[in-house]
Tab-separated table of C-alpha atoms in Angstrom:
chain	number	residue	atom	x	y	z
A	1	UNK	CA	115.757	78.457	96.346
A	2	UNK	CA	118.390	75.896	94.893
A	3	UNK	CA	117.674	75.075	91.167
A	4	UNK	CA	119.237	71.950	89.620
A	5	UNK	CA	118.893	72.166	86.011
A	6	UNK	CA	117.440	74.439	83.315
A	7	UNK	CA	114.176	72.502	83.342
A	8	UNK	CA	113.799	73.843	87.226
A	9	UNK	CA	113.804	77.523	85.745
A	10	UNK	CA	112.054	77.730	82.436
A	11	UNK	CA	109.776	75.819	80.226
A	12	UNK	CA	109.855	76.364	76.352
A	13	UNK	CA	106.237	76.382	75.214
A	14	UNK	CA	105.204	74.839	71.680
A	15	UNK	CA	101.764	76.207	71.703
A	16	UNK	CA	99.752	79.227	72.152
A	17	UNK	CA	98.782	79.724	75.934
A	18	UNK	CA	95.249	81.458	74.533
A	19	UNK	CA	94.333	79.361	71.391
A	20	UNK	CA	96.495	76.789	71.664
A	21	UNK	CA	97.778	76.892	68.312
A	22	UNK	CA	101.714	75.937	67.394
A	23	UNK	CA	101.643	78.859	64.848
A	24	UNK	CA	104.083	80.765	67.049
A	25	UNK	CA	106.623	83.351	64.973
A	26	UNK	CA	109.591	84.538	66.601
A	27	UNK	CA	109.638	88.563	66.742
A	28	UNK	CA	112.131	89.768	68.860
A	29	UNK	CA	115.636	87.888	70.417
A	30	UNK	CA	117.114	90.109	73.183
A	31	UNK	CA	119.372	86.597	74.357
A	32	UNK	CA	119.776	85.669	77.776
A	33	UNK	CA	118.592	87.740	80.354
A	34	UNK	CA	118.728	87.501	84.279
A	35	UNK	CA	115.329	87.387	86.181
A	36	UNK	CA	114.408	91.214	86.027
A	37	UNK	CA	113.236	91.210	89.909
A	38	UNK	CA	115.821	89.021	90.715
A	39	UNK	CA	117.808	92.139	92.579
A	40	UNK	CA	121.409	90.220	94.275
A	41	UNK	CA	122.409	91.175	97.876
A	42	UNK	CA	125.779	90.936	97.557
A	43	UNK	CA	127.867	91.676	94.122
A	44	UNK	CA	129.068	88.073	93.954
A	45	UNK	CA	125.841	86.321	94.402
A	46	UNK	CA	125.173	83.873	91.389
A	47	UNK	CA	122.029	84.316	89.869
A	48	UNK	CA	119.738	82.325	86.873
A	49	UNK	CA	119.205	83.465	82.884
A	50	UNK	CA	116.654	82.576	81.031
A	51	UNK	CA	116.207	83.747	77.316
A	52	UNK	CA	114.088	86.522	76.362
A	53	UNK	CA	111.950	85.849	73.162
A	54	UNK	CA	109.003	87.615	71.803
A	55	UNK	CA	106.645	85.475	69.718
A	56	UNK	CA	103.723	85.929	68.327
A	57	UNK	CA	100.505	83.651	67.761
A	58	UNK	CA	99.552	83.535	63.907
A	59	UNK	CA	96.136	82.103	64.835
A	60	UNK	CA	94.824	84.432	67.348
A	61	UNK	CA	97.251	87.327	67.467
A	62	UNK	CA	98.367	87.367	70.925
A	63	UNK	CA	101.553	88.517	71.298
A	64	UNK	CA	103.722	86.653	74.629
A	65	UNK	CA	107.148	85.103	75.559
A	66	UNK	CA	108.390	82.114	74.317
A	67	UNK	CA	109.341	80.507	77.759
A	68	UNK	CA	107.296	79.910	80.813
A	69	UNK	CA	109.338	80.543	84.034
A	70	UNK	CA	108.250	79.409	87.225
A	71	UNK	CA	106.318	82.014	89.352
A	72	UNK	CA	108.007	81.041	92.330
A	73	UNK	CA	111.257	82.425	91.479
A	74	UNK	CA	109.893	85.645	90.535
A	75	UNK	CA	107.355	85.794	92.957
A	76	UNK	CA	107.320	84.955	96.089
A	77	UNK	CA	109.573	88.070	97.200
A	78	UNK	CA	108.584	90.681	94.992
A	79	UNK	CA	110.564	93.950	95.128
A	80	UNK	CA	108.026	96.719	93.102
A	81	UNK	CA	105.689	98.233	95.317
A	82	UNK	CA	102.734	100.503	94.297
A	83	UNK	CA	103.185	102.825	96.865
A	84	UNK	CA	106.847	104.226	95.950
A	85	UNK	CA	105.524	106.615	93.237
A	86	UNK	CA	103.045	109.232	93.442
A	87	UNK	CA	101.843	108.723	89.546
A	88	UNK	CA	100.681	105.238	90.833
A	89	UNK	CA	99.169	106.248	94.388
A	90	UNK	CA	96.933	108.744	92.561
A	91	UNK	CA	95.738	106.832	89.754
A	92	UNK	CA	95.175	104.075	92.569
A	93	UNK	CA	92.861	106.593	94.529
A	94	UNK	CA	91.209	107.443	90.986
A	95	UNK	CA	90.587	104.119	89.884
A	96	UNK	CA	88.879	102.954	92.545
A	97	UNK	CA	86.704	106.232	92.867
A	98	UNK	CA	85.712	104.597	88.869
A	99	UNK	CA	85.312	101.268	89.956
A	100	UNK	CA	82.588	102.246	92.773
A	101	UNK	CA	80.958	104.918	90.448
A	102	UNK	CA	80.786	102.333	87.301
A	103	UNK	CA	79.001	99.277	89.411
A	104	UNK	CA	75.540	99.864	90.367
A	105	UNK	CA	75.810	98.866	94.344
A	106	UNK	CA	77.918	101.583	95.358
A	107	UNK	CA	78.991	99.265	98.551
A	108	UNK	CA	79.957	96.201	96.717
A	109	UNK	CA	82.745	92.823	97.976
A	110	UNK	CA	85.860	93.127	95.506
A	111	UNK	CA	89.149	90.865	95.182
A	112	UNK	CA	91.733	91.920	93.860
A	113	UNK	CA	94.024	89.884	92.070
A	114	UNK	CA	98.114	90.737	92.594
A	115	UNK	CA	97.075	93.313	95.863
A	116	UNK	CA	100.600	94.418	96.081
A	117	UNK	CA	101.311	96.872	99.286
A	118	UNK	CA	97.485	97.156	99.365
A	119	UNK	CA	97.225	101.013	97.958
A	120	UNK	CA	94.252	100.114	95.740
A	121	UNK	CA	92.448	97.920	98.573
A	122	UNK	CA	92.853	100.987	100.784
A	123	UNK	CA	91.682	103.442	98.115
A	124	UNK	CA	88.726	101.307	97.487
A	125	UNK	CA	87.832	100.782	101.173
A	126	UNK	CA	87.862	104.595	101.309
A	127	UNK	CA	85.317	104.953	98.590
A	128	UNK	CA	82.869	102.936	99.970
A	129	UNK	CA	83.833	99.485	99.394
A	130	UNK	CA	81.686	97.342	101.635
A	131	UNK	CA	84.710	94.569	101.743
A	132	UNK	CA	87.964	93.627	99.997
A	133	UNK	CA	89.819	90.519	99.668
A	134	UNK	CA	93.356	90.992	98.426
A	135	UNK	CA	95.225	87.632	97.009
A	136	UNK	CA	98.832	87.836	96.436
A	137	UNK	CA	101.527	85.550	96.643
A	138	UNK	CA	104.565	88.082	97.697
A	139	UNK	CA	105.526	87.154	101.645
A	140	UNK	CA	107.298	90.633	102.194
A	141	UNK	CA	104.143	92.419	100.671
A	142	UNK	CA	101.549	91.783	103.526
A	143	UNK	CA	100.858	94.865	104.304
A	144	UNK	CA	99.922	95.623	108.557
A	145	UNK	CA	98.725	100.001	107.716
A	146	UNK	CA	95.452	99.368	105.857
A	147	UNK	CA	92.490	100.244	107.731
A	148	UNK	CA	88.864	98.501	107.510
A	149	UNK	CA	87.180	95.577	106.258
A	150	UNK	CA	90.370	94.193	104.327
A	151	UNK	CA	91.410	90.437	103.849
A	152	UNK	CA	94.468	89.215	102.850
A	153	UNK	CA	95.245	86.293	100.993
A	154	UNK	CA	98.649	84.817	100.411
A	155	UNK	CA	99.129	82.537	97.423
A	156	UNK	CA	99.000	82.788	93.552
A	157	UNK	CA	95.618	83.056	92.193
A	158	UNK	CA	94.118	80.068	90.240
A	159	UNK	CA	91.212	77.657	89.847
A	160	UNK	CA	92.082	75.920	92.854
A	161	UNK	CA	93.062	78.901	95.594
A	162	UNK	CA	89.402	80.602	94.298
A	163	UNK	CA	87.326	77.553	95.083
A	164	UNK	CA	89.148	77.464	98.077
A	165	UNK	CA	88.168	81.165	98.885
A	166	UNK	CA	84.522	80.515	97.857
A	167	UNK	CA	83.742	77.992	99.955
A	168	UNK	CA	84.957	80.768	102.855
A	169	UNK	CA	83.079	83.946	101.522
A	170	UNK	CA	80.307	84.868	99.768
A	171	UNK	CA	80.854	85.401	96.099
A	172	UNK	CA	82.396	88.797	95.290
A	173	UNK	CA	80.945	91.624	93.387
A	174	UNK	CA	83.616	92.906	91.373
A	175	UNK	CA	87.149	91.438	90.624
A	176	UNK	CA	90.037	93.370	90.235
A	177	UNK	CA	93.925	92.766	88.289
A	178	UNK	CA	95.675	95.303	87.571
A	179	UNK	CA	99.107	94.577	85.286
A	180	UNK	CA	98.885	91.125	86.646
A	181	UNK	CA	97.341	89.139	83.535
A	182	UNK	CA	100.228	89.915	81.830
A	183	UNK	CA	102.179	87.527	84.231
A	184	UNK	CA	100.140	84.252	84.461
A	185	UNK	CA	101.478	81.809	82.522
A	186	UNK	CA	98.094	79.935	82.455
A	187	UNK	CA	95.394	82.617	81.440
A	188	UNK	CA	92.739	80.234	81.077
A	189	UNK	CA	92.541	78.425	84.641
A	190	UNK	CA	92.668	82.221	86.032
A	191	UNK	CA	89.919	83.305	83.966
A	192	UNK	CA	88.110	80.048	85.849
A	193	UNK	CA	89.195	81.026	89.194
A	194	UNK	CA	87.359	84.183	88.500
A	195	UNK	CA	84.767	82.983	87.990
A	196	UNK	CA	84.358	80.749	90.854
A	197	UNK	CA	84.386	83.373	92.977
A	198	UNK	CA	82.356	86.097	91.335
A	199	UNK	CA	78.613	87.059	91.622
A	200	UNK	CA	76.238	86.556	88.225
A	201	UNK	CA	75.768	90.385	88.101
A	202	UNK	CA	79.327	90.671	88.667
A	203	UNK	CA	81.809	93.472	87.015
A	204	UNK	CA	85.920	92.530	85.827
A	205	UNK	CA	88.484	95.429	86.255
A	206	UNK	CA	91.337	94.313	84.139
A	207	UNK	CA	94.279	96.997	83.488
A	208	UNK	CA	97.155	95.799	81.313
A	209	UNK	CA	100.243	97.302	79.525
A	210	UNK	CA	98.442	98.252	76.637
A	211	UNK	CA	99.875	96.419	73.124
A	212	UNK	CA	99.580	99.475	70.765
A	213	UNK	CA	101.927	102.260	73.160
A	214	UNK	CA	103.988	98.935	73.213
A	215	UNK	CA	104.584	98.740	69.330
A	216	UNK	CA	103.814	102.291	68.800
A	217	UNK	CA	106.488	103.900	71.101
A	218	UNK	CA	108.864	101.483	71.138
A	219	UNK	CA	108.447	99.792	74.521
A	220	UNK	CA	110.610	97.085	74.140
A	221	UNK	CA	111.941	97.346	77.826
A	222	UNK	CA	108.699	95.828	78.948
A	223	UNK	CA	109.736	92.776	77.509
A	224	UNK	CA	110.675	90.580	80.825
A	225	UNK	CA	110.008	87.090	81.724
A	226	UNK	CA	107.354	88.363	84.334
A	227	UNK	CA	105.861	89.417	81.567
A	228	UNK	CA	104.186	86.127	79.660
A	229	UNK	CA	101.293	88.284	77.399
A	230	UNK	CA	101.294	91.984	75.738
A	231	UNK	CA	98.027	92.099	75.882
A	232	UNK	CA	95.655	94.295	73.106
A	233	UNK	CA	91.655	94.516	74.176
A	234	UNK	CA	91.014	91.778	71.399
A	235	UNK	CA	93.544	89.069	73.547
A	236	UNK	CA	91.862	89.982	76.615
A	237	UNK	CA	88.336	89.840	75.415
A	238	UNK	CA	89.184	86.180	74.059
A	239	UNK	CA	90.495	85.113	77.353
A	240	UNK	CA	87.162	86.975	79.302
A	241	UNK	CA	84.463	84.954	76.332
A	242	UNK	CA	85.956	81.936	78.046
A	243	UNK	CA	83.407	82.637	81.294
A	244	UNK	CA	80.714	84.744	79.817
A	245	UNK	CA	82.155	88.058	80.093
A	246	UNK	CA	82.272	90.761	77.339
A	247	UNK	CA	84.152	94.487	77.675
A	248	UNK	CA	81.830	97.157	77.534
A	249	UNK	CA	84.039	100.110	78.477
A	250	UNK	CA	87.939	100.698	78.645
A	251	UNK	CA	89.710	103.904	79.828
A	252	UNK	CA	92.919	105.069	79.747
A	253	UNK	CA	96.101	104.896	82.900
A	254	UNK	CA	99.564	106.570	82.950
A	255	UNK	CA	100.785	103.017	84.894
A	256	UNK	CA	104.023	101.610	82.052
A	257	UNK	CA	103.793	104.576	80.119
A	258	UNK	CA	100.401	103.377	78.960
A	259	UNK	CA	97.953	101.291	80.039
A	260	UNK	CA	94.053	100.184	78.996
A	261	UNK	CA	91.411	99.393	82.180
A	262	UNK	CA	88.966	97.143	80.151
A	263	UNK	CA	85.201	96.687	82.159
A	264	UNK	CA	83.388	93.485	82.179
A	265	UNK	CA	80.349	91.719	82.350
A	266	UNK	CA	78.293	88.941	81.829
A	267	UNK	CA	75.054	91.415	81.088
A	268	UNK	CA	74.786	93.186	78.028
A	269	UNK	CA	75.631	96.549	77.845
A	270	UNK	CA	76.150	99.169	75.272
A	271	UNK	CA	79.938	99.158	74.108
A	272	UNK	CA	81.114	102.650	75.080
A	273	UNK	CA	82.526	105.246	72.258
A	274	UNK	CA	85.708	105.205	74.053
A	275	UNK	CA	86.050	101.322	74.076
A	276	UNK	CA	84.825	101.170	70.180
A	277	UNK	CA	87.437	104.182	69.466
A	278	UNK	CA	89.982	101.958	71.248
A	279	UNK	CA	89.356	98.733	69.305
A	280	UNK	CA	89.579	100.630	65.839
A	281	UNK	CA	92.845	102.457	67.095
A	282	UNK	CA	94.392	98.950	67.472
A	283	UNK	CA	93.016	97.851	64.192
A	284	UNK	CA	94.854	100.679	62.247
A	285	UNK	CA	97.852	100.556	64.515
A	286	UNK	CA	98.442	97.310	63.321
A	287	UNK	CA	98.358	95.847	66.601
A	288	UNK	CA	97.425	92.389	65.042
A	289	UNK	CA	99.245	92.260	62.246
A	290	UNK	CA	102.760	90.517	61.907
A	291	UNK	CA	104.761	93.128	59.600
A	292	UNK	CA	103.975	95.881	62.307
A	293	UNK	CA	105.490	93.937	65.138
A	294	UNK	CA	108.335	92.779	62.831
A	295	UNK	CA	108.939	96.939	62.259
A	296	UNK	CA	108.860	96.873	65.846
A	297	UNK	CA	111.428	94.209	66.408
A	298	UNK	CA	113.710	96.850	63.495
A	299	UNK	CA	113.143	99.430	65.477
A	300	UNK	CA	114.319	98.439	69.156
A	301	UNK	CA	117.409	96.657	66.852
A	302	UNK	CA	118.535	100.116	65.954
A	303	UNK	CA	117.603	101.782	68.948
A	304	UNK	CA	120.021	99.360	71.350
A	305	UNK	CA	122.726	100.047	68.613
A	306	UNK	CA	122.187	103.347	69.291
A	307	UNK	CA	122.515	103.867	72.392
A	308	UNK	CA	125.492	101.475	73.129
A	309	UNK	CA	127.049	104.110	70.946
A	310	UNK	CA	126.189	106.384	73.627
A	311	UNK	CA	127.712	104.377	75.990
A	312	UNK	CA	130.913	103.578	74.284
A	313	UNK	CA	132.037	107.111	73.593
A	314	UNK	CA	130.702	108.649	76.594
A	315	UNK	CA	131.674	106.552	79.288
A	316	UNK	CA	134.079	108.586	81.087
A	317	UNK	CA	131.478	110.897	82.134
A	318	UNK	CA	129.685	110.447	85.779
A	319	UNK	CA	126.968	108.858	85.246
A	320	UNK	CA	124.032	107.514	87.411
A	321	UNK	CA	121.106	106.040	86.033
A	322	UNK	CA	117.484	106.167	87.946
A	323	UNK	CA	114.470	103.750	88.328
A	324	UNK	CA	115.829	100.628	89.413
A	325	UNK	CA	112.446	98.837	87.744
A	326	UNK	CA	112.333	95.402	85.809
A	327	UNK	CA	112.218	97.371	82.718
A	328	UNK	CA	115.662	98.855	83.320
A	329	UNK	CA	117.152	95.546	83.600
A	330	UNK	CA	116.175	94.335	80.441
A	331	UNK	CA	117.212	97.763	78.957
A	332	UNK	CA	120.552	97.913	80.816
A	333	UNK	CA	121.495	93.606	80.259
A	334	UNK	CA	120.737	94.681	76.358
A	335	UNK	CA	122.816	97.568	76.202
A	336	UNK	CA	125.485	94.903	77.841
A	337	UNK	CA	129.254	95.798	79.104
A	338	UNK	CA	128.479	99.616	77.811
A	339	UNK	CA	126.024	100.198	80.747
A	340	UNK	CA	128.222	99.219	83.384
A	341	UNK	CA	129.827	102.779	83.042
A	342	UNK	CA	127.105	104.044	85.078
A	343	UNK	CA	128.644	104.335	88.386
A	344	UNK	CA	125.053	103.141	90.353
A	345	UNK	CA	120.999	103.137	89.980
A	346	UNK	CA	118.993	105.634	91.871
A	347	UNK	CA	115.627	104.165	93.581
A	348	UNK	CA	113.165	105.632	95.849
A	349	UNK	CA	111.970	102.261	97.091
A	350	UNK	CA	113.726	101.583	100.077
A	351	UNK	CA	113.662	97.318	99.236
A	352	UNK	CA	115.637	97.806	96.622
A	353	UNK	CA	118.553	100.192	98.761
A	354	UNK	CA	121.658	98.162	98.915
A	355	UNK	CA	120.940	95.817	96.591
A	356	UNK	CA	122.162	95.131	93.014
A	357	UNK	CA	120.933	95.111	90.002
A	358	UNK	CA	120.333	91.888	88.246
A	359	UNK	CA	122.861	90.890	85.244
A	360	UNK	CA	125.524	94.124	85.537
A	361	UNK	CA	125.172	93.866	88.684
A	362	UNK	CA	125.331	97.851	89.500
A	363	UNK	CA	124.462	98.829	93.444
A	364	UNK	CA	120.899	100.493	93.662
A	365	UNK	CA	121.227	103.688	96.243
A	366	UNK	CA	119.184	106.389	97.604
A	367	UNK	CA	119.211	109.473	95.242
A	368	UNK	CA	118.963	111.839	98.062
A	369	UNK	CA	122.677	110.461	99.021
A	370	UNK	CA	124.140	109.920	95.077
A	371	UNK	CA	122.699	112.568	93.085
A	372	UNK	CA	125.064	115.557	94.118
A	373	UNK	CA	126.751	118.106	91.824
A	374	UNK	CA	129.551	115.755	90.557
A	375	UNK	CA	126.994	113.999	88.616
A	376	UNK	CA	126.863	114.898	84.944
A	377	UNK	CA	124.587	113.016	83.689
A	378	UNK	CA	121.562	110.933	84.950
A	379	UNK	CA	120.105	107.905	82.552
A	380	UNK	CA	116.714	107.745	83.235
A	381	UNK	CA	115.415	104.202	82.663
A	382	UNK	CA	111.937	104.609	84.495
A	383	UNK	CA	110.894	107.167	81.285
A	384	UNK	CA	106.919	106.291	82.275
A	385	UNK	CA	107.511	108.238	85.355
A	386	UNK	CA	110.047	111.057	83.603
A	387	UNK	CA	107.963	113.814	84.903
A	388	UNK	CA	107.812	112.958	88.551
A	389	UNK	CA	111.614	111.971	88.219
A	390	UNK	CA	112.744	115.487	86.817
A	391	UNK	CA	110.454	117.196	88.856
A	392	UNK	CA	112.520	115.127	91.712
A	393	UNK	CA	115.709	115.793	90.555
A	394	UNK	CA	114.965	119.558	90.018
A	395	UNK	CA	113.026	120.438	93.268
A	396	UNK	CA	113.369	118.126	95.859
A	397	UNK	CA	117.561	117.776	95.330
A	398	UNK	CA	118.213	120.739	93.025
A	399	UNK	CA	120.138	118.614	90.714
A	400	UNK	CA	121.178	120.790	87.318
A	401	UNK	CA	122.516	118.201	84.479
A	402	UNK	CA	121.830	116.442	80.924
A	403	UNK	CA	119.365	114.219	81.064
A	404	UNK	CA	119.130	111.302	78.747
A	405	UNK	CA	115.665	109.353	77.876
A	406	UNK	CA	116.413	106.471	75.780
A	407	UNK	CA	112.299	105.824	75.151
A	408	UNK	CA	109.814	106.201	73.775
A	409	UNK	CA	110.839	105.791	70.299
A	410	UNK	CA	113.673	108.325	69.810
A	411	UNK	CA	116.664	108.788	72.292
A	412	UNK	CA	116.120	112.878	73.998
A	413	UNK	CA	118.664	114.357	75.861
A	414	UNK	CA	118.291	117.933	77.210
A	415	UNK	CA	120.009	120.349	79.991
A	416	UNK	CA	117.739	120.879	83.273
């Protein structure tokens, strides 16, 4: 896609994209940064930056980016696919067993919002789903394995795509995003493409990165331009009061090394201990509160210095850093010239094979051919799935080495 000028990339925004107050304080500056998905087939391939600014609403409290890029560059071919982990095929399977269990018509119509490789529509088609309706706007996602009553939708979800759907289908029962609200750049006309397409009695399923394991453990990887909101319960509950619907439950997900699934509806139900436990946590966490997020910008400062130390006066070593996700490019580009001492990333997902990685532009490989006994060390910058990865590393290639964790919070390095 050929892009002129910077007004074809990225749009600064002046006002808050829930409240629409211009009360907007800068937190966090991490500079210019490459599009985090943006993976390059060939080393020399030029690429866009964009900058990378956390702000935060004084009004309402949400916190988001400063810049609005345009979904089509990020989009359209979209490289992270549910599937490639285990940790997010089961909770996929375990969410949807919820989802059924939780509504009252145990065969109800659901859309999902941001359907991916379609693990979640097949898990919920398997639990009894009567039909789903997948919308996504990825061309290399549409998946051809899924089995049963399963329609697939191509295009970004708004206001006009759902009352294009609803004058096709019945309205749904329940609606569906998972880590997708984060990346809308216009909340509002989503929340009223919702709810053009859902039933009166209907349910929302929203799960989102939650905003206290972001300030609390020091996520500040997650900070991407995919990425518009950080959302807490409170920032999703305002967007939901715009059509009527209020949370009455939330649980928790391993998905970004912590995430919230908030339930909706327009009915009134009786707010769940967990949820009210949930809302007080964020209270005292200081999720909406300015000073906390400012500690938070203090922290990642001395954190980044920390570990281009690492960098610096370690270099020689063979390196190889794993999880070839969005989040490591942000971590990687802000590390800078340091990180390009790692000799390649390690990724499961065969999409990404070959490729290389945005900004320091290191080639992405299969571990099963680059993790041998002449590496000494292995970065891992996918630390939500550290488990999984060591158990990887450990059993599946018999890999013995130090392993460095730069998050959460403190840097860990330890012998396996």
């Amino acid at each position: 896609m050929k892009v002129s000028d910077l007004s074809d990339i990225y749009q600064t925004i002046h006002n808050c994209r829930t409240c629409n107050s211009n009360e907007l304080t800068e937190i966090l500056n991490l500079g210019l940064h490459p599009l985090a998905n943006s993976l390059l087939n060939d080393k020399q391939d030029s690429e866009v930056t964009a900058p990378l600014v956390l702000i935060r609403c004084k009004t309402c409290t949400t916190i988001q980016l400063s810049i609005n890029v345009r979904p089509e560059l990020m989009f359209q071919e979209y490289l992270w696919v549910t599937g490639t982990t285990e940790t997010a095929k089961k909770h996929c399977n375990e969410l949807a067993k919820t989802i059924i269990e939780t509504f009252e018509d145990k065969h109800p119509r659901v859309l999902e919002i941001g359907s991916n490789d379609g693990t979640l529509l097949q898990a919920l088609v398997d639990n009894g789903a009567k039909e789903v309706i997948g919308v996504d706007p990825a061309s290399n996602l549409q998946p051809k394995h899924l089995r049963g009553n399963i329609k697939l939708v191509e295009g970004f979800f708004s206001h006009e795509l759902a009352s294009g759907l609803s004058s096709e289908i019945p309205a749904v029962d329940i609606v569906v995003a998972r880590n997708v609200l984060s990346h809308v750049p216009n909340l509002n006309n989503v929340m009223q493409g919702i709810n053009e397409v859902i039933s009166d009695h209907g349910m929302v399923v929203i799960e989102f990165h939650e905003a206290s394991k972001i300030l609390t453990e020091l996520h500040y990887e997650s900070i991407y331009h995919e990425h518009t909101f950080y959302h807490s319960i409170k920032s999703v509950q305002a967007a939901l009061s715009q059509i009527g619907f209020t949370i009455f439950d939330v649980s928790q997900s391993p998905i970004s090394g912590g995430s919230h699934v908030i339930y909706a509806s327009r009915s009134k139900k009786f707010l769940t201990q967990n949820l009210q436990m949930a809302l007080q946590a964020e209270e005292t966490l200081g999720v909406y509160e300015e000073t906390a997020w400012l500690d938070f910008a203090a922290r990642a400062t001395s954190n980044i210095a920390e570990l281009r130390e690492i960098f610096s006066s370690e270099g020689n070593s063979r390196w190889i850093a794993f999880g070839a996700s969005a989040r490591s490019s942000t971590l990687l580009n802000t590390i800078g010239e340091g990180s390009k001492c790692l000799n390649q990333i390690a990724d499961n997902n065969p999409l990404k094979q070959g490729k290389f990685s945005p900004g320091i532009r290191l080639q992405i490989c299969n571990p099963i051919e680059s993790i041998d006994s002449t590496v000494e060390k292995v970065f891992i910058c996918a630390f939500n799935f550290e488990d999984e990865i060591i158990e990887f590393l450990t059993k599946k290639l018999k890999w013995n080495g130090e392993v460095i964790l730069p998050l959460p919070n403190n840097i860990r390095r330890f012998q396996i």
